[in-house]
Structure formats: structure tokens, C-alpha cells
CSV table of C-alpha atoms in Angstrom, one decimal:
chain,number,residue,atom,x,y,z
A,1,UNK,CA,13.9,12.8,-12.2
A,2,UNK,CA,16.0,9.9,-12.8
A,3,UNK,CA,15.2,6.1,-11.8
A,4,UNK,CA,17.9,3.8,-10.6
A,5,UNK,CA,16.5,0.2,-10.7
A,6,UNK,CA,17.9,-2.8,-8.9
A,7,UNK,CA,18.8,-5.7,-11.4
A,8,UNK,CA,20.7,-7.9,-10.1
A,9,UNK,CA,20.0,-11.2,-7.7
A,10,UNK,CA,20.3,-14.3,-8.1
A,11,UNK,CA,16.6,-15.4,-7.0
A,12,UNK,CA,17.2,-18.4,-5.3
A,13,UNK,CA,13.8,-18.9,-4.3
A,14,UNK,CA,12.0,-18.7,-8.1
A,15,UNK,CA,14.6,-20.8,-9.7
A,16,UNK,CA,12.3,-23.1,-10.6
A,17,UNK,CA,10.7,-20.7,-13.2
A,18,UNK,CA,14.0,-19.8,-14.7
A,19,UNK,CA,17.5,-20.2,-13.2
A,20,UNK,CA,19.6,-19.6,-16.2
A,21,UNK,CA,18.6,-15.5,-16.1
A,22,UNK,CA,18.1,-12.6,-13.6
A,23,UNK,CA,15.1,-12.0,-12.1
A,24,UNK,CA,13.6,-8.9,-14.1
A,25,UNK,CA,14.2,-10.9,-17.2
A,26,UNK,CA,11.5,-13.4,-15.8
A,27,UNK,CA,8.9,-13.4,-18.7
A,28,UNK,CA,5.2,-12.2,-17.8
A,29,UNK,CA,3.3,-12.1,-21.3
A,30,UNK,CA,5.5,-11.8,-24.1
A,31,UNK,CA,7.9,-9.5,-21.9
A,32,UNK,CA,10.4,-9.2,-19.4
A,33,UNK,CA,9.3,-8.1,-16.1
A,34,UNK,CA,11.9,-5.5,-16.8
A,35,UNK,CA,10.5,-3.9,-19.5
A,36,UNK,CA,7.3,-3.5,-17.8
A,37,UNK,CA,8.1,-1.8,-15.6
A,38,UNK,CA,10.4,0.5,-18.1
A,39,UNK,CA,6.9,1.0,-20.1
A,40,UNK,CA,5.5,1.8,-16.9
A,41,UNK,CA,8.2,4.6,-16.3
A,42,UNK,CA,8.2,5.9,-20.0
A,43,UNK,CA,4.4,6.5,-19.9
A,44,UNK,CA,5.2,9.1,-17.0
A,45,UNK,CA,7.7,10.7,-18.5
A,46,UNK,CA,10.7,8.5,-17.0
A,47,UNK,CA,13.2,8.0,-19.5
A,48,UNK,CA,16.9,9.0,-18.1
A,49,UNK,CA,17.1,4.7,-16.6
A,50,UNK,CA,20.2,3.4,-14.6
A,51,UNK,CA,20.2,-0.7,-14.0
A,52,UNK,CA,22.5,-1.6,-11.6
A,53,UNK,CA,23.3,-4.9,-13.0
A,54,UNK,CA,25.8,-7.9,-11.7
A,55,UNK,CA,24.6,-11.5,-11.3
A,56,UNK,CA,24.2,-12.6,-15.4
A,57,UNK,CA,24.2,-8.8,-15.9
A,58,UNK,CA,25.3,-9.5,-19.5
A,59,UNK,CA,21.8,-10.5,-20.9
A,60,UNK,CA,20.0,-7.6,-19.3
A,61,UNK,CA,22.6,-5.6,-21.4
A,62,UNK,CA,22.5,-7.7,-24.4
A,63,UNK,CA,18.5,-7.1,-24.6
A,64,UNK,CA,17.9,-3.6,-23.7
A,65,UNK,CA,21.2,-2.2,-25.1
A,66,UNK,CA,20.9,1.8,-24.5
A,67,UNK,CA,17.2,1.8,-24.4
A,68,UNK,CA,16.6,3.6,-28.2
A,69,UNK,CA,14.2,0.9,-29.0
A,70,UNK,CA,11.7,1.5,-26.0
A,71,UNK,CA,12.0,5.3,-26.5
A,72,UNK,CA,14.0,5.9,-23.0
A,73,UNK,CA,17.8,6.5,-22.4
A,74,UNK,CA,19.6,3.2,-20.2
A,75,UNK,CA,23.0,3.5,-18.4
A,76,UNK,CA,24.4,0.2,-16.7
A,77,UNK,CA,26.2,0.2,-13.1
A,78,UNK,CA,27.9,-3.1,-13.0
A,79,UNK,CA,29.1,-4.3,-9.7
A,80,UNK,CA,32.2,-6.2,-9.7
A,81,UNK,CA,30.9,-8.0,-6.0
A,82,UNK,CA,27.4,-7.8,-4.4
A,83,UNK,CA,27.4,-4.4,-3.0
A,84,UNK,CA,23.6,-5.1,-1.8
A,85,UNK,CA,20.3,-3.5,-2.1
A,86,UNK,CA,21.9,0.1,-1.4
A,87,UNK,CA,25.9,-0.1,-1.5
A,88,UNK,CA,25.7,1.2,-5.3
A,89,UNK,CA,23.8,4.1,-4.7
A,90,UNK,CA,27.1,5.1,-2.6
A,91,UNK,CA,29.5,4.6,-5.5
A,92,UNK,CA,27.4,6.5,-8.1
A,93,UNK,CA,28.7,9.7,-8.7
A,94,UNK,CA,25.6,11.0,-11.4
A,95,UNK,CA,23.2,10.8,-8.2
A,96,UNK,CA,23.6,14.9,-7.5
A,97,UNK,CA,18.8,14.9,-7.4
A,98,UNK,CA,16.3,13.3,-6.1
A,99,UNK,CA,15.9,9.9,-7.9
A,100,UNK,CA,13.6,6.9,-8.1
A,101,UNK,CA,14.6,3.9,-7.0
A,102,UNK,CA,13.1,0.5,-7.5
A,103,UNK,CA,14.0,-3.7,-7.8
A,104,UNK,CA,13.9,-4.8,-11.4
A,105,UNK,CA,11.7,-7.9,-10.3
A,106,UNK,CA,8.7,-6.4,-8.9
A,107,UNK,CA,5.4,-5.9,-11.2
A,108,UNK,CA,3.6,-3.1,-10.9
A,109,UNK,CA,2.0,0.1,-13.0
A,110,UNK,CA,1.8,3.1,-10.9
A,111,UNK,CA,1.3,6.6,-11.2
A,112,UNK,CA,4.8,7.9,-10.8
A,113,UNK,CA,3.9,10.9,-11.4
A,114,UNK,CA,1.3,11.8,-8.4
A,115,UNK,CA,4.1,10.1,-6.0
A,116,UNK,CA,6.5,12.4,-7.3
A,117,UNK,CA,3.9,15.0,-6.2
A,118,UNK,CA,3.4,13.9,-2.9
A,119,UNK,CA,7.7,13.7,-2.3
A,120,UNK,CA,7.9,17.1,-2.9
A,121,UNK,CA,4.8,17.9,-1.1
A,122,UNK,CA,6.0,16.6,1.7
A,123,UNK,CA,10.0,17.6,1.1
A,124,UNK,CA,11.2,14.9,1.8
A,125,UNK,CA,14.6,12.9,2.0
A,126,UNK,CA,12.6,9.0,1.2
A,127,UNK,CA,9.3,8.9,0.3
A,128,UNK,CA,8.4,5.2,0.3
A,129,UNK,CA,5.7,3.3,-1.3
A,130,UNK,CA,3.5,1.5,0.9
A,131,UNK,CA,0.6,-0.8,0.1
A,132,UNK,CA,-1.9,-3.2,2.3
A,133,UNK,CA,-0.9,-7.0,0.8
A,134,UNK,CA,-1.8,-10.0,1.5
A,135,UNK,CA,0.8,-11.2,3.1
A,136,UNK,CA,1.6,-8.6,5.7
A,137,UNK,CA,3.1,-11.4,8.3
A,138,UNK,CA,6.1,-11.8,6.4
A,139,UNK,CA,6.3,-8.6,4.7
A,140,UNK,CA,8.2,-5.1,6.6
A,141,UNK,CA,5.8,-2.7,7.3
A,142,UNK,CA,5.6,1.4,8.3
A,143,UNK,CA,4.0,3.2,11.3
A,144,UNK,CA,3.1,6.7,10.9
A,145,UNK,CA,2.7,9.3,12.7
A,146,UNK,CA,-0.6,10.3,14.3
A,147,UNK,CA,-1.0,14.0,15.3
A,148,UNK,CA,-4.5,15.0,17.3
A,149,UNK,CA,-7.5,16.5,15.3
A,150,UNK,CA,-6.4,19.6,13.8
A,151,UNK,CA,-9.8,21.2,14.1
A,152,UNK,CA,-12.9,21.0,16.3
A,153,UNK,CA,-15.0,17.7,15.6
A,154,UNK,CA,-12.4,16.7,13.2
A,155,UNK,CA,-10.3,13.4,12.8
A,156,UNK,CA,-6.1,13.1,13.9
A,157,UNK,CA,-4.0,13.5,11.2
A,158,UNK,CA,-1.6,11.2,9.7
A,159,UNK,CA,1.8,13.0,8.5
A,160,UNK,CA,2.9,10.4,7.1
A,161,UNK,CA,6.2,10.6,8.8
A,162,UNK,CA,7.4,7.1,9.2
A,163,UNK,CA,8.1,6.8,13.1
A,164,UNK,CA,8.7,2.7,13.3
A,165,UNK,CA,9.8,0.3,11.0
A,166,UNK,CA,9.1,-3.3,11.8
A,167,UNK,CA,10.9,-5.9,10.0
A,168,UNK,CA,9.6,-9.7,9.1
A,169,UNK,CA,11.4,-11.1,12.4
A,170,UNK,CA,10.4,-8.6,14.5
A,171,UNK,CA,8.2,-8.9,17.1
A,172,UNK,CA,4.8,-7.5,16.3
A,173,UNK,CA,1.2,-8.0,18.0
A,174,UNK,CA,-1.4,-5.7,15.9
A,175,UNK,CA,-0.5,-3.9,13.1
A,176,UNK,CA,-1.8,-1.8,10.5
A,177,UNK,CA,-1.2,-3.5,7.0
A,178,UNK,CA,1.1,-0.8,5.5
A,179,UNK,CA,3.5,-2.6,3.8
A,180,UNK,CA,6.7,-1.5,1.9
A,181,UNK,CA,6.2,-2.0,-1.5
A,182,UNK,CA,9.9,-1.2,-2.4
A,183,UNK,CA,9.9,1.8,-4.3
A,184,UNK,CA,11.4,4.7,-3.0
A,185,UNK,CA,12.7,8.7,-4.1
A,186,UNK,CA,15.6,9.9,-2.7
A,187,UNK,CA,17.1,12.8,-2.2
A,188,UNK,CA,20.9,12.9,-2.3
A,189,UNK,CA,20.9,14.6,0.9
A,190,UNK,CA,20.0,11.6,2.9
A,191,UNK,CA,22.6,9.2,1.3
A,192,UNK,CA,25.1,12.4,2.6
A,193,UNK,CA,23.1,12.0,6.2
A,194,UNK,CA,24.3,8.3,5.9
A,195,UNK,CA,27.5,8.8,5.1
A,196,UNK,CA,28.8,11.7,7.4
A,197,UNK,CA,26.5,12.0,10.6
A,198,UNK,CA,24.9,8.2,11.2
A,199,UNK,CA,28.9,7.4,10.6
A,200,UNK,CA,27.9,3.8,9.2
A,201,UNK,CA,31.2,2.0,9.4
A,202,UNK,CA,29.7,-0.3,6.5
A,203,UNK,CA,30.2,2.5,3.7
A,204,UNK,CA,32.9,2.7,1.4
A,205,UNK,CA,34.7,-0.9,2.8
A,206,UNK,CA,35.6,-3.1,0.1
A,207,UNK,CA,33.6,-6.5,-0.2
A,208,UNK,CA,30.6,-4.9,2.5
A,209,UNK,CA,26.9,-4.7,1.4
A,210,UNK,CA,24.8,-2.4,2.5
A,211,UNK,CA,20.4,-3.4,3.3
A,212,UNK,CA,18.8,-0.6,2.0
A,213,UNK,CA,15.5,-1.2,4.5
A,214,UNK,CA,17.8,-1.6,7.0
A,215,UNK,CA,21.3,0.6,7.6
A,216,UNK,CA,20.0,3.4,5.2
A,217,UNK,CA,16.0,3.8,5.7
A,218,UNK,CA,15.1,2.3,9.3
A,219,UNK,CA,18.8,3.8,10.6
A,220,UNK,CA,17.4,7.3,9.3
A,221,UNK,CA,14.0,7.7,10.8
A,222,UNK,CA,14.8,9.7,13.9
A,223,UNK,CA,15.8,12.3,10.8
A,224,UNK,CA,11.6,13.2,10.9
A,225,UNK,CA,12.6,13.1,6.6
A,226,UNK,CA,11.1,10.0,5.9
A,227,UNK,CA,7.3,9.4,4.5
A,228,UNK,CA,5.2,6.9,3.6
A,229,UNK,CA,3.2,7.7,0.3
A,230,UNK,CA,-0.1,5.0,0.6
A,231,UNK,CA,-1.2,3.8,-2.8
A,232,UNK,CA,-3.6,0.9,-3.6
A,233,UNK,CA,-2.3,0.4,-7.3
A,234,UNK,CA,-0.9,-3.2,-8.3
A,235,UNK,CA,2.6,-3.5,-6.9
A,236,UNK,CA,3.3,-7.0,-6.3
A,237,UNK,CA,6.7,-9.4,-5.5
A,238,UNK,CA,7.2,-12.1,-7.9
A,239,UNK,CA,10.0,-14.0,-5.8
A,240,UNK,CA,8.2,-17.2,-5.2
A,241,UNK,CA,7.0,-19.4,-7.8
A,242,UNK,CA,3.2,-19.3,-6.5
A,243,UNK,CA,3.9,-14.9,-6.7
A,244,UNK,CA,4.7,-15.7,-9.8
A,245,UNK,CA,1.8,-17.2,-11.4
A,246,UNK,CA,-0.5,-14.8,-9.8
A,247,UNK,CA,1.5,-12.3,-11.4
A,248,UNK,CA,0.7,-13.8,-14.5
A,249,UNK,CA,-2.5,-14.3,-13.8
A,250,UNK,CA,-3.2,-10.8,-13.2
A,251,UNK,CA,-1.7,-9.5,-16.0
A,252,UNK,CA,-3.7,-11.8,-18.5
A,253,UNK,CA,-7.1,-10.6,-16.8
A,254,UNK,CA,-5.9,-6.8,-17.3
A,255,UNK,CA,-5.9,-6.2,-13.5
A,256,UNK,CA,-2.3,-4.7,-13.0
A,257,UNK,CA,-3.1,-1.9,-15.5
A,258,UNK,CA,-6.7,-1.3,-14.3
A,259,UNK,CA,-5.4,-0.4,-10.8
A,260,UNK,CA,-3.3,2.7,-11.9
A,261,UNK,CA,-4.7,5.6,-9.7
A,262,UNK,CA,-4.8,7.4,-13.9
A,263,UNK,CA,-7.9,5.4,-14.5
A,264,UNK,CA,-11.4,5.4,-12.6
A,265,UNK,CA,-11.4,2.5,-10.1
A,266,UNK,CA,-14.3,0.3,-8.6
A,267,UNK,CA,-14.4,-0.4,-4.7
A,268,UNK,CA,-17.2,-2.5,-2.9
A,269,UNK,CA,-17.7,-0.4,0.3
A,270,UNK,CA,-18.3,-2.5,3.4
A,271,UNK,CA,-19.9,-1.6,6.4
A,272,UNK,CA,-18.1,-3.1,9.7
A,273,UNK,CA,-19.7,-4.2,12.6
A,274,UNK,CA,-22.1,-6.9,11.9
A,275,UNK,CA,-20.8,-7.1,8.0
A,276,UNK,CA,-16.6,-8.0,8.8
A,277,UNK,CA,-16.9,-8.6,12.6
A,278,UNK,CA,-19.2,-9.9,15.2
A,279,UNK,CA,-21.5,-6.9,16.5
A,280,UNK,CA,-22.1,-7.5,20.2
A,281,UNK,CA,-22.6,-3.7,21.0
A,282,UNK,CA,-20.4,-1.3,20.4
A,283,UNK,CA,-16.8,-2.5,20.4
A,284,UNK,CA,-14.7,0.0,22.5
A,285,UNK,CA,-11.2,-2.5,23.1
A,286,UNK,CA,-9.6,-4.4,20.5
A,287,UNK,CA,-9.6,-7.7,22.5
A,288,UNK,CA,-13.6,-7.6,21.8
A,289,UNK,CA,-13.5,-7.4,18.3
A,290,UNK,CA,-14.0,-11.1,16.3
A,291,UNK,CA,-13.6,-11.8,12.8
A,292,UNK,CA,-17.2,-13.4,10.9
A,293,UNK,CA,-16.6,-16.6,9.7
A,294,UNK,CA,-16.2,-16.7,6.0
A,295,UNK,CA,-15.5,-12.7,5.9
A,296,UNK,CA,-11.8,-13.0,5.2
A,297,UNK,CA,-12.8,-15.4,2.2
A,298,UNK,CA,-14.9,-12.7,1.1
A,299,UNK,CA,-12.8,-10.1,1.4
A,300,UNK,CA,-9.8,-12.3,-0.7
A,301,UNK,CA,-12.1,-12.7,-3.0
A,302,UNK,CA,-13.0,-8.8,-3.4
A,303,UNK,CA,-8.9,-8.3,-3.2
A,304,UNK,CA,-8.6,-10.9,-6.3
A,305,UNK,CA,-10.8,-9.3,-8.5
A,306,UNK,CA,-9.5,-6.0,-8.9
A,307,UNK,CA,-12.1,-4.2,-6.8
A,308,UNK,CA,-11.0,-1.8,-3.8
A,309,UNK,CA,-11.9,-3.3,-0.6
A,310,UNK,CA,-13.2,0.3,1.7
A,311,UNK,CA,-14.3,-0.2,5.2
A,312,UNK,CA,-16.8,2.6,5.9
A,313,UNK,CA,-18.1,2.8,9.3
A,314,UNK,CA,-19.9,4.6,11.5
A,315,UNK,CA,-18.1,4.6,15.4
A,316,UNK,CA,-20.2,6.8,17.8
A,317,UNK,CA,-18.3,5.6,20.4
A,318,UNK,CA,-16.0,8.2,19.9
A,319,UNK,CA,-18.1,11.1,20.8
A,320,UNK,CA,-19.4,9.5,23.2
A,321,UNK,CA,-16.7,8.9,25.1
A,322,UNK,CA,-16.6,5.0,25.3
A,323,UNK,CA,-13.0,5.2,23.0
A,324,UNK,CA,-10.2,7.2,22.5
A,325,UNK,CA,-9.0,7.5,18.7
A,326,UNK,CA,-5.7,5.3,19.8
A,327,UNK,CA,-7.6,2.6,20.7
A,328,UNK,CA,-9.8,3.0,17.7
A,329,UNK,CA,-7.0,2.8,15.7
A,330,UNK,CA,-5.9,-0.6,18.0
A,331,UNK,CA,-9.1,-1.8,16.7
A,332,UNK,CA,-8.4,-1.6,13.3
A,333,UNK,CA,-4.9,-2.7,13.7
A,334,UNK,CA,-6.3,-6.3,15.3
A,335,UNK,CA,-9.2,-6.5,12.0
A,336,UNK,CA,-6.1,-5.7,9.2
A,337,UNK,CA,-3.6,-8.4,11.4
A,338,UNK,CA,-6.9,-11.0,11.5
A,339,UNK,CA,-7.4,-10.9,7.7
A,340,UNK,CA,-4.1,-10.6,6.8
A,341,UNK,CA,-3.2,-14.3,8.3
A,342,UNK,CA,-6.0,-15.5,6.4
A,343,UNK,CA,-4.6,-13.7,3.1
A,344,UNK,CA,-7.1,-10.5,2.7
A,345,UNK,CA,-6.8,-6.9,2.8
A,346,UNK,CA,-8.9,-3.4,2.9
A,347,UNK,CA,-7.7,-0.9,0.2
A,348,UNK,CA,-8.5,1.9,2.8
A,349,UNK,CA,-10.4,2.4,6.4
A,350,UNK,CA,-12.7,5.9,6.9
A,351,UNK,CA,-15.1,6.1,10.0
A,352,UNK,CA,-17.0,8.8,11.0
A,353,UNK,CA,-16.9,9.4,15.0
A,354,UNK,CA,-19.7,11.9,15.2
A,355,UNK,CA,-23.1,11.0,16.8
A,356,UNK,CA,-26.1,13.7,17.8
A,357,UNK,CA,-27.6,12.3,20.3
A,358,UNK,CA,-26.3,13.7,23.9
A,359,UNK,CA,-26.4,12.5,27.6
A,360,UNK,CA,-23.2,10.5,27.8
A,361,UNK,CA,-20.8,10.3,31.1
A,362,UNK,CA,-17.8,11.3,29.4
A,363,UNK,CA,-19.2,12.1,25.8
A,364,UNK,CA,-17.1,14.8,23.8
A,365,UNK,CA,-19.5,17.6,23.0
A,366,UNK,CA,-17.2,19.1,20.1
A,367,UNK,CA,-18.3,15.3,18.3
A,368,UNK,CA,-22.1,16.1,19.0
A,369,UNK,CA,-23.0,17.1,15.9
A,370,UNK,CA,-24.8,16.2,12.6
A,371,UNK,CA,-22.1,16.5,10.1
A,372,UNK,CA,-21.8,15.0,6.7
A,373,UNK,CA,-20.3,11.7,7.0
A,374,UNK,CA,-22.6,9.5,9.3
A,375,UNK,CA,-24.1,6.8,7.3
A,376,UNK,CA,-27.1,7.4,5.9
A,377,UNK,CA,-25.1,10.5,4.9
A,378,UNK,CA,-22.6,9.3,2.0
A,379,UNK,CA,-19.8,11.9,2.9
A,380,UNK,CA,-17.0,9.3,4.1
A,381,UNK,CA,-17.5,7.4,0.5
A,382,UNK,CA,-17.7,10.7,-1.5
A,383,UNK,CA,-14.6,10.8,0.3
A,384,UNK,CA,-13.2,7.7,-0.8
A,385,UNK,CA,-13.9,8.4,-4.4
A,386,UNK,CA,-12.0,11.5,-4.0
A,387,UNK,CA,-8.4,10.1,-2.7
A,388,UNK,CA,-8.6,6.8,-4.8
A,389,UNK,CA,-10.3,7.9,-8.0
A,390,UNK,CA,-13.6,5.6,-7.5
A,391,UNK,CA,-16.0,5.8,-10.0
A,392,UNK,CA,-19.4,5.7,-7.6
A,393,UNK,CA,-21.5,4.1,-10.6
A,394,UNK,CA,-19.4,0.7,-10.7
A,395,UNK,CA,-19.2,0.6,-7.2
A,396,UNK,CA,-21.1,-1.8,-4.6
A,397,UNK,CA,-21.6,-1.4,-0.9
A,398,UNK,CA,-22.7,-4.2,1.5
A,399,UNK,CA,-23.4,-3.7,5.0
A,400,UNK,CA,-26.1,-5.3,7.5
A,401,UNK,CA,-28.5,-2.1,7.6
A,402,UNK,CA,-31.0,0.4,6.0
A,403,UNK,CA,-28.3,2.9,6.9
A,404,UNK,CA,-25.8,1.2,4.4
A,405,UNK,CA,-28.0,0.9,1.5
A,406,UNK,CA,-29.3,4.5,1.7
A,407,UNK,CA,-25.4,5.9,1.8
A,408,UNK,CA,-24.8,3.9,-1.2
A,409,UNK,CA,-27.9,5.3,-2.4
A,410,UNK,CA,-27.1,8.8,-1.6
A,411,UNK,CA,-24.0,8.1,-2.9
A,412,UNK,CA,-24.9,6.7,-6.4
A,413,UNK,CA,-23.3,3.3,-6.1
A,414,UNK,CA,-24.4,0.9,-8.8
A,415,UNK,CA,-26.0,-1.3,-6.0
A,416,UNK,CA,-26.4,-1.5,-2.6
A,417,UNK,CA,-26.9,-5.0,-0.8
A,418,UNK,CA,-27.8,-5.4,2.7
A,419,UNK,CA,-26.8,-8.8,4.8
A,420,UNK,CA,-28.0,-10.6,7.6
A,421,UNK,CA,-26.5,-8.9,10.7
A,422,UNK,CA,-23.4,-11.4,12.3
A,423,UNK,CA,-24.6,-13.9,10.1
A,424,UNK,CA,-21.3,-16.5,8.6
A,425,UNK,CA,-21.2,-16.3,5.2
A,426,UNK,CA,-23.5,-13.6,4.4
A,427,UNK,CA,-20.8,-10.9,3.0
A,428,UNK,CA,-19.1,-13.9,1.2
A,429,UNK,CA,-22.6,-14.7,-0.5
A,430,UNK,CA,-22.8,-11.0,-1.3
A,431,UNK,CA,-19.5,-10.6,-3.0
A,432,UNK,CA,-20.0,-14.1,-5.5
A,433,UNK,CA,-23.2,-12.5,-6.0
A,434,UNK,CA,-21.6,-9.3,-7.0
A,435,UNK,CA,-18.6,-10.8,-8.9
A,436,UNK,CA,-20.9,-13.1,-10.9
A,437,UNK,CA,-22.5,-10.5,-12.4
A,438,UNK,CA,-19.5,-8.7,-14.0
């Protein structure tokens, strides 16, 4: 698969770090961030690369030349004037097959072959890499289609089809922390659709630039062929001095490469009620959820540590008929929103909707079952381990009940920690204990 890397741009927000070179040439360790990207691509067998250059482009060209010294083949597309993040795509005749598109100023280490498989399985016109981050309030967010459970007693089905795109300036209330990471696989069919069916007046006009997000991807959601690919891997925009220094530190301590899903991951599993949010009875409405003081700080420490933060929660309110799947999603969206405001995020959320007790008004009989996922059974943790290549023997669980402890023991985690329910600072103390023992 061909790779196109947008390597232009002036980098005004990070000019205090380096103002005399293009952003992709800013060094992390001993190498430009663009070289780290190329090495990541080569490790995935992606060696046919076109760099789109403009501002100070000669610096990039002089350094990389034809790419032979890195074991790849590099060609160049030179913008005579700024074309935006998508304009060059409509002027490159060689884009006749699906191609990988990315920005040259983002630090990453990802399993691209996994991403490519997702793209082909969904027969997508565009697959967008998505991940949670610590600043979702100023990031573009993706919302995907959820279908009713496909089987009796099952969970709603996430088709990964993007149905809404929220730019950072758009009004939003509570939302899932599912950020557009700026890495895409695009089919030339999508470019043709934009060029013709969508009749974008900017395409091909001299002096006009095109924004990939707004003018191409968001404008094409109605095709139903845009999909979101979720990953907890390391992808970080280093567009500000603070974020640059964070990336540099993460690279030095090995966090960048360790999060590649080709490697076994470590996770700290977290119960929800009484551990992250106050447990004041069954929560059936988003307005009832409140974070426990210190919970966001604890999860922020997990995020910085390199462990995945994975929620595993029993939610019998579904079986009891007291909460719909949509309202439960609203509750989790609120949790993610509140965490994001404090710079924290969870990598994944798993929940069990089942319960064996009967006799509740409005209960759902199909969910009154002795399942494999309700804690103390380890089903949610085992599923997460399968989904994200988690090494359970190097992982932990923190919760406020014996069921959480037992689930961890059955799953074979390294340690299960029980904390006091609704206790301010208990989760933070438990996380600090885990991280101090590494």
C-alpha cells in the first residue's frame, strides 16, 4: 500500500522549539519525528512513500533524498502554494489504489497491518484511526452507528460506521472520548465522489486549499462508507511545546514503542461504581453520575505510566429494565467527558448487562441469565485481553467489592486490589502503590 505523508506546514505553535526547520524535522531523541514515522512504516512492510512538502521543503528533501538509506522508496510532491491538508491528493495521478495518509508531525508507533485489515474487512472508502486522549475538549470527535443487539441477551453492535463528526468548535454536551487521530486509509473512490457527486467548488481552483476533515471526510459521511478504527496505541500530536516535551519523555522511557499492539500490553482494570464514580444506588441517568474526588488524577497517572486503563463494570440496570442501552451510553459519555476535562481518559469500557434475579417491574427476560461476563466471572477481562493483546499476568484490577477481587483472581492478573467504596483518594493511592512496585 502506498503511503502519503503531509510534511509541509510552518508549525507556528511550536516555533519556540525550532523555527528554522519544518515541523516533521523536529528531533525526538536523535532522529526527526518524520524518520521515526518512516521506520514504523518500514517495520510494517510499507516502503512506497510520497512526501508532500512545501514550507522549507528542501530541508526534508536534502535529509531523506530517495529514502534508500532507510530501506524505503521516497518520492516528493512539491506544493507551489499551500493546498491545505487535502488539496494535493486531487493533484496526484498516482493515487489509483487505496493509500495510507498521515501528517508528518505526529509521533506514533502503531500496527499498520492491523489497521489495513480493518479497512479491507469493512470495505471502507475511508478508515479513520481513532483513539482517546487527554484533551478531547479541543479535539475532533467521531460518533459511530450503534445497532440493536444481534442476538438475544447480547450487547448493542458498534458498526464503526461514522455518523457524526464533531469539530472542536462544534457545540457538544457529553461525548465519548473518540478522537480523530489524523491517520487515514483512503480509497480513490472517495476522492472521485468528492470531486463529482459532492461538487465541491474548491477542488482544482488556483489558490484554493482543501481541508481533509471538513471538506472531504466530514462532507462524505452521508455515503455511509467512512469508518472509525479504535486503537490505544501511541499517537501524539506534538504541535505545542508542552506536548513536544511529553513526547520526548515518552520516547526516552520506552512508552512509545511499548504501546504498539504487536507487543503484549499491560492494563489496570477498573471497576466503575464506587471506584471511579460515586455509588449512591443504581445509576440510571447521566445526570446522576459524579466522579469521586481523585479518580481523574489516578486515571491520569495510569495514562502516563503506559498501562492501559480499562473499565469493567456490572450493569444489572439493563436486565432490571431500569436503564436503556442508550442511556447507559450517555452515562459513560458523561464519565469520559468529566475525565477528559481533567486530562484523563480510559482506553476501553466493558460492561455486563445481565442479572439472574427476577421479579422487577419492566425487567428484560432475555438478560436474566447466568452469563460468563458478570463479575466475579472474568469474561469482560478475558474479552479485553483478546481485543487488545493484554498480558493478564502483568495486569491489575482495582475495585470496591469482593467480586472485583475474585474476577481478577479468576482472570489470572498479577494482583487484585480492593479499595473502600466512594472513598476520596483510595483509587489514587492504589494506583500509586501499583506504579511504585514496577
